[in-house]
PDB file of C-alpha atoms in Angstrom:
ATOM      1  CA  MET Y   1      13.070  -3.984  37.440  1.00 82.00           C
ATOM      2  CA  LYS Y   2      12.768  -2.359  34.017  1.00 92.00           C
ATOM      3  CA  HIS Y   3      11.056  -4.016  31.082  1.00 96.00           C
ATOM      4  CA  ILE Y   4      11.861  -4.707  27.415  1.00 96.00           C
ATOM      5  CA  SER Y   5       9.219  -5.934  24.964  1.00 97.00           C
ATOM      6  CA  VAL Y   6      10.383  -7.759  21.817  1.00 97.00           C
ATOM      7  CA  ILE Y   7       7.464  -7.953  19.401  1.00 97.00           C
ATOM      8  CA  VAL Y   8       6.500 -11.287  17.815  1.00 97.00           C
ATOM      9  CA  PRO Y   9       4.659 -10.153  14.660  1.00 97.00           C
ATOM     10  CA  SER Y  10       1.751 -12.022  13.138  1.00 96.00           C
ATOM     11  CA  GLY Y  11       2.090 -13.118   9.516  1.00 94.00           C
ATOM     12  CA  LYS Y  12       5.496 -13.150   7.856  1.00 93.00           C
ATOM     13  CA  SER Y  13       8.876 -12.440   9.408  1.00 92.00           C
ATOM     14  CA  ILE Y  14      12.354 -13.978   9.402  1.00 88.00           C
ATOM     15  CA  VAL Y  15      12.701 -15.962  12.601  1.00 93.00           C
ATOM     16  CA  ASP Y  16      16.390 -15.020  13.091  1.00 92.00           C
ATOM     17  CA  THR Y  17      15.486 -11.329  13.287  1.00 91.00           C
ATOM     18  CA  ILE Y  18      13.392 -11.996  16.387  1.00 95.00           C
ATOM     19  CA  ILE Y  19      15.509 -14.646  18.115  1.00 95.00           C
ATOM     20  CA  ALA Y  20      18.946 -13.021  17.595  1.00 93.00           C
ATOM     21  CA  PRO Y  21      18.114  -9.652  19.254  1.00 94.00           C
ATOM     22  CA  TYR Y  22      16.219 -11.473  22.013  1.00 96.00           C
ATOM     23  CA  ASN Y  23      19.243 -13.696  22.721  1.00 95.00           C
ATOM     24  CA  LEU Y  24      21.708 -10.778  22.634  1.00 95.00           C
ATOM     25  CA  LEU Y  25      19.555  -8.764  25.034  1.00 96.00           C
ATOM     26  CA  ASN Y  26      19.380 -11.730  27.416  1.00 95.00           C
ATOM     27  CA  MET Y  27      23.151 -12.184  27.105  1.00 95.00           C
ATOM     28  CA  ALA Y  28      23.605  -8.532  28.086  1.00 95.00           C
ATOM     29  CA  ASN Y  29      21.119  -8.921  30.921  1.00 94.00           C
ATOM     30  CA  SER Y  30      23.040 -11.832  32.422  1.00 94.00           C
ATOM     31  CA  TYR Y  31      26.481 -10.219  32.047  1.00 93.00           C
ATOM     32  CA  SER Y  32      25.228  -6.938  33.503  1.00 91.00           C
ATOM     33  CA  MET Y  33      23.980  -8.843  36.549  1.00 90.00           C
ATOM     34  CA  GLN Y  34      27.455 -10.396  36.960  1.00 90.00           C
ATOM     35  CA  LEU Y  35      29.161  -7.013  36.694  1.00 88.00           C
ATOM     36  CA  SER Y  36      26.959  -5.479  39.364  1.00 87.00           C
ATOM     37  CA  LYS Y  37      27.178  -8.629  41.539  1.00 87.00           C
ATOM     38  CA  SER Y  38      23.410  -8.504  41.800  1.00 86.00           C
ATOM     39  CA  HIS Y  39      21.059 -11.438  42.324  1.00 87.00           C
ATOM     40  CA  GLU Y  40      18.479  -9.847  40.062  1.00 89.00           C
ATOM     41  CA  LYS Y  41      18.682  -9.152  36.338  1.00 91.00           C
ATOM     42  CA  PRO Y  42      18.229  -5.442  35.516  1.00 92.00           C
ATOM     43  CA  PHE Y  43      15.570  -6.095  32.837  1.00 94.00           C
ATOM     44  CA  LYS Y  44      12.640  -8.413  32.365  1.00 95.00           C
ATOM     45  CA  ILE Y  45      12.569  -9.274  28.659  1.00 96.00           C
ATOM     46  CA  ASP Y  46       9.346 -10.548  27.103  1.00 97.00           C
ATOM     47  CA  LEU Y  47       8.501 -11.872  23.660  1.00 98.00           C
ATOM     48  CA  VAL Y  48       5.218 -10.043  23.105  1.00 98.00           C
ATOM     49  CA  GLY Y  49       2.511 -11.359  20.791  1.00 97.00           C
ATOM     50  CA  LEU Y  50      -1.072 -10.475  20.015  1.00 97.00           C
ATOM     51  CA  THR Y  51      -1.991 -13.777  21.685  1.00 96.00           C
ATOM     52  CA  LEU Y  52      -0.075 -16.466  23.563  1.00 97.00           C
ATOM     53  CA  GLU Y  53      -0.456 -18.860  20.650  1.00 96.00           C
ATOM     54  CA  PRO Y  54       2.874 -19.839  18.989  1.00 96.00           C
ATOM     55  CA  VAL Y  55       3.537 -17.925  15.753  1.00 95.00           C
ATOM     56  CA  LEU Y  56       4.785 -20.035  12.836  1.00 94.00           C
ATOM     57  CA  TYR Y  57       7.345 -18.523  10.442  1.00 93.00           C
ATOM     58  CA  GLN Y  58       8.525 -19.810   7.068  1.00 89.00           C
ATOM     59  CA  GLY Y  59       6.334 -22.880   7.552  1.00 89.00           C
ATOM     60  CA  LEU Y  60       9.034 -24.373   9.800  1.00 91.00           C
ATOM     61  CA  PHE Y  61       9.800 -22.395  12.942  1.00 93.00           C
ATOM     62  CA  SER Y  62       7.496 -21.255  15.711  1.00 95.00           C
ATOM     63  CA  ILE Y  63       8.027 -18.692  18.459  1.00 96.00           C
ATOM     64  CA  GLN Y  64       6.084 -18.860  21.707  1.00 97.00           C
ATOM     65  CA  PRO Y  65       5.237 -15.389  23.066  1.00 97.00           C
ATOM     66  CA  THR Y  66       5.788 -14.988  26.801  1.00 97.00           C
ATOM     67  CA  ALA Y  67       3.227 -12.178  27.096  1.00 97.00           C
ATOM     68  CA  THR Y  68       0.552 -10.375  25.085  1.00 98.00           C
ATOM     69  CA  ILE Y  69       0.045  -6.658  24.530  1.00 97.00           C
ATOM     70  CA  SER Y  70      -2.938  -6.771  26.901  1.00 97.00           C
ATOM     71  CA  ASP Y  71      -0.658  -8.164  29.662  1.00 97.00           C
ATOM     72  CA  ILE Y  72       1.754  -5.223  29.543  1.00 96.00           C
ATOM     73  CA  ASP Y  73       0.592  -1.873  30.883  1.00 95.00           C
ATOM     74  CA  LYS Y  74       4.045  -0.288  30.866  1.00 96.00           C
ATOM     75  CA  THR Y  75       7.300  -1.174  29.167  1.00 97.00           C
ATOM     76  CA  ASP Y  76      10.533   0.823  28.946  1.00 96.00           C
ATOM     77  CA  LEU Y  77      11.587  -0.276  25.451  1.00 96.00           C
ATOM     78  CA  VAL Y  78       9.653  -1.827  22.568  1.00 97.00           C
ATOM     79  CA  VAL Y  79      11.800  -3.683  20.026  1.00 96.00           C
ATOM     80  CA  ILE Y  80       9.712  -3.730  16.832  1.00 96.00           C
ATOM     81  CA  SER Y  81      10.705  -6.883  14.967  1.00 95.00           C
ATOM     82  CA  PRO Y  82      10.749  -6.911  11.145  1.00 94.00           C
ATOM     83  CA  ILE Y  83       7.845  -7.882   8.926  1.00 95.00           C
ATOM     84  CA  SER Y  84       8.391  -9.269   5.432  1.00 94.00           C
ATOM     85  CA  GLY Y  85       6.577 -10.220   2.229  1.00 93.00           C
ATOM     86  CA  ASP Y  86       3.667  -7.979   1.201  1.00 95.00           C
ATOM     87  CA  LEU Y  87       4.349  -5.147   3.632  1.00 95.00           C
ATOM     88  CA  VAL Y  88       0.965  -3.468   3.187  1.00 94.00           C
ATOM     89  CA  LEU Y  89      -0.805  -6.735   4.040  1.00 96.00           C
ATOM     90  CA  GLU Y  90       1.556  -7.415   6.956  1.00 96.00           C
ATOM     91  CA  ILE Y  91       0.854  -3.969   8.427  1.00 97.00           C
ATOM     92  CA  GLN Y  92      -2.858  -4.757   8.442  1.00 96.00           C
ATOM     93  CA  GLN Y  93      -2.231  -8.116  10.141  1.00 96.00           C
ATOM     94  CA  ASN Y  94      -0.312  -6.304  12.901  1.00 97.00           C
ATOM     95  CA  ILE Y  95      -2.444  -3.196  13.248  1.00 97.00           C
ATOM     96  CA  GLU Y  96      -3.146  -3.987  16.939  1.00 97.00           C
ATOM     97  CA  PHE Y  97       0.590  -3.672  17.612  1.00 98.00           C
ATOM     98  CA  VAL Y  98       0.579  -0.260  15.926  1.00 97.00           C
ATOM     99  CA  GLN Y  99      -2.013   1.134  18.341  1.00 96.00           C
ATOM    100  CA  TRP Y 100      -0.315  -0.462  21.359  1.00 98.00           C
ATOM    101  CA  ILE Y 101       3.093   0.981  20.392  1.00 97.00           C
ATOM    102  CA  LYS Y 102       1.530   4.439  20.012  1.00 97.00           C
ATOM    103  CA  GLU Y 103      -0.186   4.206  23.397  1.00 97.00           C
ATOM    104  CA  GLN Y 104       3.011   3.063  25.146  1.00 97.00           C
ATOM    105  CA  ARG Y 105       4.934   6.015  23.702  1.00 96.00           C
ATOM    106  CA  ILE Y 106       2.302   8.647  24.473  1.00 95.00           C
ATOM    107  CA  LYS Y 107       1.240   7.343  27.897  1.00 95.00           C
ATOM    108  CA  ASN Y 108       4.550   6.067  29.281  1.00 95.00           C
ATOM    109  CA  GLY Y 109       7.272   7.785  27.238  1.00 94.00           C
ATOM    110  CA  THR Y 110       8.429   4.339  26.110  1.00 96.00           C
ATOM    111  CA  GLU Y 111      11.467   4.258  23.843  1.00 95.00           C
ATOM    112  CA  LEU Y 112      10.961   2.503  20.501  1.00 96.00           C
ATOM    113  CA  ALA Y 113      13.486   0.577  18.412  1.00 95.00           C
ATOM    114  CA  SER Y 114      12.486  -0.790  15.011  1.00 95.00           C
ATOM    115  CA  LEU Y 115      14.512  -3.505  13.308  1.00 93.00           C
ATOM    116  CA  CYS Y 116      14.832  -3.586   9.500  1.00 92.00           C
ATOM    117  CA  LYS Y 117      11.330  -3.385   7.918  1.00 94.00           C
ATOM    118  CA  GLY Y 118       9.747  -3.147  11.347  1.00 95.00           C
ATOM    119  CA  THR Y 119      10.137   0.567  10.591  1.00 95.00           C
ATOM    120  CA  PHE Y 120       6.904   0.288   8.596  1.00 97.00           C
ATOM    121  CA  LEU Y 121       4.971  -0.638  11.743  1.00 97.00           C
ATOM    122  CA  LEU Y 122       6.664   2.208  13.590  1.00 97.00           C
ATOM    123  CA  ALA Y 123       5.902   4.723  10.829  1.00 97.00           C
ATOM    124  CA  GLU Y 124       2.274   3.576  10.746  1.00 97.00           C
ATOM    125  CA  THR Y 125       1.843   5.001  14.264  1.00 97.00           C
ATOM    126  CA  GLY Y 126       2.521   8.519  12.975  1.00 96.00           C
ATOM    127  CA  LEU Y 127       5.192   8.930  15.654  1.00 96.00           C
ATOM    128  CA  LEU Y 128       7.912   9.207  12.990  1.00 95.00           C
ATOM    129  CA  ASN Y 129       6.339  12.157  11.176  1.00 95.00           C
ATOM    130  CA  GLY Y 130       8.876  14.973  11.101  1.00 93.00           C
ATOM    131  CA  LYS Y 131      11.572  12.644  12.453  1.00 92.00           C
ATOM    132  CA  SER Y 132      14.453  10.719  10.867  1.00 91.00           C
ATOM    133  CA  CYS Y 133      14.729   6.955  10.465  1.00 93.00           C
ATOM    134  CA  THR Y 134      16.291   4.211   8.376  1.00 91.00           C
ATOM    135  CA  THR Y 135      15.154   0.807   7.080  1.00 92.00           C
ATOM    136  CA  HIS Y 136      16.289  -1.977   4.745  1.00 90.00           C
ATOM    137  CA  TRP Y 137      17.574  -0.445   1.499  1.00 86.00           C
ATOM    138  CA  THR Y 138      15.309  -2.693  -0.617  1.00 87.00           C
ATOM    139  CA  ALA Y 139      12.248  -0.982   0.904  1.00 91.00           C
ATOM    140  CA  HIS Y 140      13.381   2.642   0.569  1.00 89.00           C
ATOM    141  CA  ASP Y 141      11.152   3.517  -2.385  1.00 89.00           C
ATOM    142  CA  LEU Y 142       7.981   2.037  -0.894  1.00 92.00           C
ATOM    143  CA  PHE Y 143       8.727   3.712   2.433  1.00 94.00           C
ATOM    144  CA  LYS Y 144       9.115   7.127   0.788  1.00 92.00           C
ATOM    145  CA  GLN Y 145       5.850   6.675  -1.088  1.00 92.00           C
ATOM    146  CA  ARG Y 146       3.912   5.557   1.964  1.00 95.00           C
ATOM    147  CA  TYR Y 147       5.388   7.919   4.565  1.00 96.00           C
ATOM    148  CA  PRO Y 148       6.336  11.218   2.861  1.00 94.00           C
ATOM    149  CA  LYS Y 149       6.381  13.095   6.195  1.00 95.00           C
ATOM    150  CA  VAL Y 150       9.256  10.954   7.519  1.00 95.00           C
ATOM    151  CA  ASN Y 151      12.892  11.835   6.806  1.00 92.00           C
ATOM    152  CA  LEU Y 152      14.386   8.566   5.550  1.00 92.00           C
ATOM    153  CA  ILE Y 153      18.181   8.469   5.883  1.00 87.00           C
ATOM    154  CA  SER Y 154      18.979   5.739   3.406  1.00 77.00           C
ATOM    155  CA  GLU Y 155      22.634   5.008   4.087  1.00 74.00           C
ATOM    156  CA  LYS Y 156      22.554   4.550   7.867  1.00 77.00           C
ATOM    157  CA  ILE Y 157      22.119   1.294   9.735  1.00 78.00           C
ATOM    158  CA  ILE Y 158      21.488   3.147  12.993  1.00 84.00           C
ATOM    159  CA  CYS Y 159      19.290   6.205  13.394  1.00 88.00           C
ATOM    160  CA  GLU Y 160      18.140   7.888  16.602  1.00 87.00           C
ATOM    161  CA  ASP Y 161      15.640  10.702  17.014  1.00 88.00           C
ATOM    162  CA  ASN Y 162      14.441  11.639  20.496  1.00 87.00           C
ATOM    163  CA  GLY Y 163      14.178   8.135  21.915  1.00 90.00           C
ATOM    164  CA  ILE Y 164      12.948   6.547  18.701  1.00 94.00           C
ATOM    165  CA  TYR Y 165      15.552   4.275  17.119  1.00 92.00           C
ATOM    166  CA  SER Y 166      15.625   2.451  13.787  1.00 92.00           C
ATOM    167  CA  SER Y 167      18.021   0.138  11.994  1.00 90.00           C
ATOM    168  CA  GLY Y 168      19.011  -0.807   8.468  1.00 84.00           C
ATOM    169  CA  GLY Y 169      18.410  -4.132   6.843  1.00 78.00           C
ATOM    170  CA  ALA Y 170      18.843  -7.824   7.470  1.00 73.00           C
ATOM    171  CA  TYR Y 171      21.662  -8.803   9.839  1.00 81.00           C
ATOM    172  CA  SER Y 172      22.709  -5.217  10.486  1.00 83.00           C
ATOM    173  CA  ILE Y 173      20.128  -5.624  13.265  1.00 86.00           C
ATOM    174  CA  LEU Y 174      22.930  -7.346  15.197  1.00 89.00           C
ATOM    175  CA  ASN Y 175      25.045  -4.180  15.093  1.00 87.00           C
ATOM    176  CA  PHE Y 176      21.953  -2.189  16.008  1.00 89.00           C
ATOM    177  CA  THR Y 177      21.189  -4.464  18.963  1.00 90.00           C
ATOM    178  CA  LEU Y 178      24.740  -3.905  20.252  1.00 90.00           C
ATOM    179  CA  TYR Y 179      24.076  -0.174  19.951  1.00 88.00           C
ATOM    180  CA  MET Y 180      20.905  -0.555  22.032  1.00 91.00           C
ATOM    181  CA  ILE Y 181      22.764  -2.745  24.550  1.00 91.00           C
ATOM    182  CA  GLU Y 182      25.336   0.021  24.976  1.00 89.00           C
ATOM    183  CA  ARG Y 183      22.479   2.491  25.434  1.00 88.00           C
ATOM    184  CA  TYR Y 184      20.721   0.369  28.083  1.00 92.00           C
ATOM    185  CA  PHE Y 185      23.463  -1.729  29.706  1.00 92.00           C
ATOM    186  CA  GLY Y 186      26.629   0.311  29.128  1.00 89.00           C
ATOM    187  CA  ARG Y 187      29.593   0.147  26.763  1.00 85.00           C
ATOM    188  CA  GLU Y 188      31.507  -2.512  28.693  1.00 88.00           C
ATOM    189  CA  THR Y 189      28.593  -4.928  28.362  1.00 91.00           C
ATOM    190  CA  ALA Y 190      28.121  -4.076  24.671  1.00 88.00           C
ATOM    191  CA  ILE Y 191      31.798  -4.733  23.897  1.00 87.00           C
ATOM    192  CA  TRP Y 192      31.671  -8.018  25.825  1.00 91.00           C
ATOM    193  CA  CYS Y 193      28.615  -9.125  23.849  1.00 91.00           C
ATOM    194  CA  SER Y 194      30.264  -8.149  20.552  1.00 89.00           C
ATOM    195  CA  LYS Y 195      33.314 -10.269  21.400  1.00 89.00           C
ATOM    196  CA  ILE Y 196      31.342 -13.289  22.579  1.00 91.00           C
ATOM    197  CA  ALA Y 197      28.985 -13.161  19.580  1.00 89.00           C
ATOM    198  CA  GLU Y 198      31.795 -12.065  17.194  1.00 86.00           C
ATOM    199  CA  ILE Y 199      29.863  -9.103  15.770  1.00 85.00           C
ATOM    200  CA  ASP Y 200      31.610  -6.011  14.387  1.00 76.00           C
ATOM    201  CA  PHE Y 201      31.291  -3.143  16.848  1.00 66.00           C
ATOM    202  CA  ASP Y 202      30.422   0.450  15.857  1.00 61.00           C
ATOM    203  CA  ARG Y 203      29.443  -0.283  12.213  1.00 59.00           C
ATOM    204  CA  LYS Y 204      27.097   2.556  11.203  1.00 59.00           C
ATOM    205  CA  SER Y 205      26.567   2.439   7.401  1.00 59.00           C
ATOM    206  CA  GLN Y 206      24.778   0.144   4.950  1.00 57.00           C
ATOM    207  CA  SER Y 207      25.896   2.103   1.862  1.00 58.00           C
ATOM    208  CA  GLU Y 208      28.348  -0.540   0.657  1.00 55.00           C
ATOM    209  CA  PHE Y 209      25.569  -3.154   0.529  1.00 55.00           C
ATOM    210  CA  ILE Y 210      23.083  -1.139  -1.528  1.00 58.00           C
ATOM    211  CA  ILE Y 211      22.525  -2.423  -5.073  1.00 59.00           C
ATOM    212  CA  PHE Y 212      21.056   0.343  -7.215  1.00 73.00           C
ATOM    213  CA  ASN Y 213      18.500  -1.063  -9.625  1.00 71.00           C
ATOM    214  CA  GLY Y 214      16.668   2.182 -10.280  1.00 73.00           C
ATOM    215  CA  GLN Y 215      13.156   2.956  -9.102  1.00 75.00           C
ATOM    216  CA  LYS Y 216      11.037   1.238 -11.765  1.00 81.00           C
ATOM    217  CA  ASP Y 217       7.873   0.729  -9.726  1.00 76.00           C
ATOM    218  CA  HIS Y 218       5.958   3.626 -11.246  1.00 84.00           C
ATOM    219  CA  SER Y 219       3.529   4.106 -14.132  1.00 86.00           C
ATOM    220  CA  ASP Y 220       5.172   6.889 -16.157  1.00 91.00           C
ATOM    221  CA  PRO Y 221       6.188   5.351 -19.527  1.00 92.00           C
ATOM    222  CA  ALA Y 222       8.244   8.383 -20.558  1.00 94.00           C
ATOM    223  CA  ILE Y 223      10.360   8.109 -17.417  1.00 93.00           C
ATOM    224  CA  HIS Y 224      10.764   4.342 -17.907  1.00 92.00           C
ATOM    225  CA  LYS Y 225      12.107   5.154 -21.355  1.00 94.00           C
ATOM    226  CA  ALA Y 226      14.443   7.808 -19.906  1.00 94.00           C
ATOM    227  CA  GLN Y 227      15.783   5.351 -17.305  1.00 93.00           C
ATOM    228  CA  GLU Y 228      16.435   2.765 -19.996  1.00 91.00           C
ATOM    229  CA  TYR Y 229      18.231   5.359 -22.104  1.00 92.00           C
ATOM    230  CA  ILE Y 230      20.458   6.403 -19.181  1.00 93.00           C
ATOM    231  CA  GLU Y 231      21.305   2.793 -18.321  1.00 91.00           C
ATOM    232  CA  ASN Y 232      22.261   2.033 -21.937  1.00 90.00           C
ATOM    233  CA  ASN Y 233      24.295   5.215 -22.430  1.00 93.00           C
ATOM    234  CA  PHE Y 234      25.793   6.026 -19.012  1.00 92.00           C
ATOM    235  CA  LYS Y 235      29.356   5.951 -20.402  1.00 91.00           C
ATOM    236  CA  ASN Y 236      28.560   8.963 -22.581  1.00 92.00           C
ATOM    237  CA  LYS Y 237      28.201  12.542 -21.468  1.00 92.00           C
ATOM    238  CA  LEU Y 238      24.471  13.018 -20.888  1.00 93.00           C
ATOM    239  CA  SER Y 239      22.518  16.201 -20.282  1.00 94.00           C
ATOM    240  CA  VAL Y 240      19.006  16.760 -18.968  1.00 94.00           C
ATOM    241  CA  GLU Y 241      18.043  18.448 -22.230  1.00 95.00           C
ATOM    242  CA  GLN Y 242      19.317  15.495 -24.278  1.00 94.00           C
ATOM    243  CA  ILE Y 243      17.387  12.901 -22.243  1.00 95.00           C
ATOM    244  CA  ALA Y 244      14.241  15.053 -22.200  1.00 95.00           C
ATOM    245  CA  ASP Y 245      14.455  15.309 -25.989  1.00 95.00           C
ATOM    246  CA  VAL Y 246      14.725  11.505 -26.299  1.00 94.00           C
ATOM    247  CA  VAL Y 247      11.402  11.092 -24.452  1.00 94.00           C
ATOM    248  CA  ASN Y 248       9.735  14.098 -26.115  1.00 95.00           C
ATOM    249  CA  LEU Y 249       9.330  16.203 -22.981  1.00 94.00           C
ATOM    250  CA  GLY Y 250      10.262  19.755 -22.125  1.00 94.00           C
ATOM    251  CA  SER Y 251      13.139  20.045 -19.681  1.00 93.00           C
ATOM    252  CA  ARG Y 252      11.064  21.416 -16.780  1.00 93.00           C
ATOM    253  CA  SER Y 253       8.310  18.827 -17.173  1.00 94.00           C
ATOM    254  CA  PHE Y 254      10.910  16.060 -17.512  1.00 95.00           C
ATOM    255  CA  LEU Y 255      12.753  17.105 -14.342  1.00 94.00           C
ATOM    256  CA  ARG Y 256       9.529  17.242 -12.335  1.00 94.00           C
ATOM    257  CA  ARG Y 257       8.243  13.876 -13.562  1.00 93.00           C
ATOM    258  CA  PHE Y 258      11.624  12.142 -13.211  1.00 93.00           C
ATOM    259  CA  LYS Y 259      12.057  13.247  -9.588  1.00 91.00           C
ATOM    260  CA  LYS Y 260       8.487  12.263  -8.736  1.00 89.00           C
ATOM    261  CA  ALA Y 261       8.882   8.780 -10.267  1.00 89.00           C
ATOM    262  CA  THR Y 262      12.409   7.854  -9.143  1.00 88.00           C
ATOM    263  CA  PHE Y 263      13.085  10.028  -6.069  1.00 85.00           C
ATOM    264  CA  ASN Y 264      16.302  11.127  -7.828  1.00 87.00           C
ATOM    265  CA  THR Y 265      17.133  13.994 -10.135  1.00 93.00           C
ATOM    266  CA  PRO Y 266      18.332  12.815 -13.574  1.00 94.00           C
ATOM    267  CA  LEU Y 267      21.917  13.778 -12.676  1.00 94.00           C
ATOM    268  CA  GLU Y 268      21.757  11.824  -9.404  1.00 92.00           C
ATOM    269  CA  TYR Y 269      20.350   8.841 -11.291  1.00 92.00           C
ATOM    270  CA  ILE Y 270      23.198   8.999 -13.838  1.00 94.00           C
ATOM    271  CA  ARG Y 271      25.783   9.103 -11.038  1.00 93.00           C
ATOM    272  CA  ARG Y 272      24.212   6.135  -9.276  1.00 90.00           C
ATOM    273  CA  VAL Y 273      24.096   4.077 -12.475  1.00 92.00           C
ATOM    274  CA  LYS Y 274      27.769   4.897 -13.084  1.00 93.00           C
ATOM    275  CA  VAL Y 275      28.754   3.934  -9.533  1.00 93.00           C
ATOM    276  CA  GLU Y 276      26.854   0.642  -9.769  1.00 89.00           C
ATOM    277  CA  ALA Y 277      28.687  -0.151 -13.029  1.00 91.00           C
ATOM    278  CA  ALA Y 278      31.993   0.738 -11.370  1.00 93.00           C
ATOM    279  CA  LYS Y 279      31.234  -1.545  -8.419  1.00 90.00           C
ATOM    280  CA  LYS Y 280      30.651  -4.492 -10.750  1.00 88.00           C
ATOM    281  CA  GLN Y 281      33.941  -3.806 -12.537  1.00 90.00           C
ATOM    282  CA  LEU Y 282      35.821  -3.558  -9.242  1.00 90.00           C
ATOM    283  CA  GLU Y 283      34.228  -6.799  -7.996  1.00 86.00           C
ATOM    284  CA  SER Y 284      34.862  -8.952 -11.058  1.00 82.00           C
ATOM    285  CA  THR Y 285      37.822  -7.636 -13.069  1.00 88.00           C
ATOM    286  CA  ALA Y 286      41.492  -6.852 -12.530  1.00 86.00           C
ATOM    287  CA  LYS Y 287      41.127  -3.334 -13.951  1.00 91.00           C
ATOM    288  CA  SER Y 288      42.906  -0.527 -12.168  1.00 92.00           C
ATOM    289  CA  ILE Y 289      40.933   2.253 -10.497  1.00 94.00           C
ATOM    290  CA  LEU Y 290      41.726   4.594 -13.389  1.00 95.00           C
ATOM    291  CA  GLU Y 291      40.645   2.021 -15.967  1.00 94.00           C
ATOM    292  CA  VAL Y 292      37.332   1.594 -14.179  1.00 94.00           C
ATOM    293  CA  MET Y 293      36.945   5.365 -13.958  1.00 95.00           C
ATOM    294  CA  TYR Y 294      37.408   5.763 -17.730  1.00 94.00           C
ATOM    295  CA  PHE Y 295      35.148   2.755 -18.403  1.00 93.00           C
ATOM    296  CA  ILE Y 296      32.158   4.454 -16.748  1.00 94.00           C
ATOM    297  CA  GLY Y 297      32.798   7.781 -18.437  1.00 93.00           C
ATOM    298  CA  TYR Y 298      34.624   9.806 -15.778  1.00 94.00           C
ATOM    299  CA  ASN Y 299      37.735  11.842 -16.561  1.00 93.00           C
ATOM    300  CA  ASP Y 300      38.123  13.633 -13.237  1.00 94.00           C
ATOM    301  CA  GLU Y 301      39.698  11.286 -10.680  1.00 94.00           C
ATOM    302  CA  LYS Y 302      38.771  13.414  -7.668  1.00 94.00           C
ATOM    303  CA  ALA Y 303      35.144  13.679  -8.777  1.00 94.00           C
ATOM    304  CA  PHE Y 304      34.993   9.926  -9.374  1.00 95.00           C
ATOM    305  CA  ARG Y 305      36.409   9.048  -5.962  1.00 94.00           C
ATOM    306  CA  THR Y 306      34.110  11.530  -4.203  1.00 94.00           C
ATOM    307  CA  THR Y 307      31.002  10.272  -6.017  1.00 94.00           C
ATOM    308  CA  PHE Y 308      31.924   6.627  -5.490  1.00 93.00           C
ATOM    309  CA  ARG Y 309      32.397   7.099  -1.734  1.00 91.00           C
ATOM    310  CA  ARG Y 310      29.162   9.063  -1.484  1.00 89.00           C
ATOM    311  CA  TYR Y 311      27.088   6.181  -2.825  1.00 87.00           C
ATOM    312  CA  SER Y 312      29.077   3.167  -1.628  1.00 86.00           C
ATOM    313  CA  GLY Y 313      30.485   4.312   1.703  1.00 85.00           C
ATOM    314  CA  LEU Y 314      33.995   3.199   0.678  1.00 88.00           C
ATOM    315  CA  SER Y 315      36.755   4.475  -1.591  1.00 93.00           C
ATOM    316  CA  PRO Y 316      37.137   2.585  -4.920  1.00 93.00           C
ATOM    317  CA  LYS Y 317      40.321   0.952  -3.611  1.00 92.00           C
ATOM    318  CA  GLU Y 318      38.687  -0.121  -0.348  1.00 90.00           C
ATOM    319  CA  TYR Y 319      35.708  -1.521  -2.221  1.00 88.00           C
ATOM    320  CA  GLN Y 320      37.902  -3.458  -4.682  1.00 89.00           C
ATOM    321  CA  LYS Y 321      40.018  -4.929  -1.896  1.00 86.00           C
ATOM    322  CA  LYS Y 322      36.944  -5.991   0.049  1.00 81.00           C
ATOM    323  CA  TYR Y 323      34.871  -7.524  -2.752  1.00 78.00           C
ATOM    324  CA  ASN Y 324      37.301  -8.654  -5.463  1.00 82.00           C
ATOM    325  CA  ARG Y 325      38.474 -12.177  -4.609  1.00 70.00           C
ATOM    326  CA  GLU Y 326      41.704 -12.035  -6.626  1.00 67.00           C
ATOM    327  CA  ILE Y 327      42.706  -8.600  -5.354  1.00 63.00           C
ATOM    328  CA  ALA Y 328      41.958  -9.637  -1.766  1.00 54.00           C
ATOM    329  CA  PHE Y 329      44.151 -12.725  -2.047  1.00 54.00           C
ATOM    330  CA  ALA Y 330      46.931 -10.772  -3.798  1.00 53.00           C
ATOM    331  CA  SER Y 331      46.942  -8.305  -0.922  1.00 53.00           C
TER     332      SER Y 331
END
């Protein structure tokens, strides 16, 4: 019998993000046993804690681990549940998991699957250095700062790199768990689970859910001023030289400092501000696609549609139909 370990983190987590994958994996385990007409489930699935003491989440819900890290010498898959709150503090509270995960991978070739912000615990092992991963879009900036050797693929909800898997944010972990079920139990079982649990199958992107607020968590006042200027003047044609002049910097120095502070070039930042403004118009007004395009300062329809899809994962029309209540009902 193979073994799956679902981590029960110490400190803060959202209880659903531990229970839901655990339940889906058990659902797959039972159905797979039926398909094979076996009397034994293919996997033993444990909720693994640092101790066997129940862990209380949100002051209301507790989860009882079924095993501890010291009980498990070898496991085939570690599901790294999300942490939340002050991520730096939560990493320290779970540092024993970090070492155990690393040892399982190096000693046993264990596959690793991080859910949402569980990617921070995975990255802390160093096993992601030089590899690709994803995480919740709200934590992208902190992740890039803390783990510069990791290739963060922001838009994906599912990322795989040589037996190390990661998922996007929040309830996209359900889609990710179906992906892992297909990987471990087969596609027939994964489709059955998706139908029983009524979860979209084969969803791969979190782009449409990202809200771009700019990267303001830095200490460069000139770049803060530049960001404010862009956000107040995005409808106008802006150039790097013009913005650099507003904040009294040379163009080369401005470009370097802007990229360092925001993880975007000024032109990328302008595009993302424009797309975010377009999304709000498409969500809340009856404006046509062309009217929205002109509103945010685009004159080239092809360029607008290409840029919008790049940052939202949908065409402007698809986005409007999905998120504008009146348009959806009219359709």
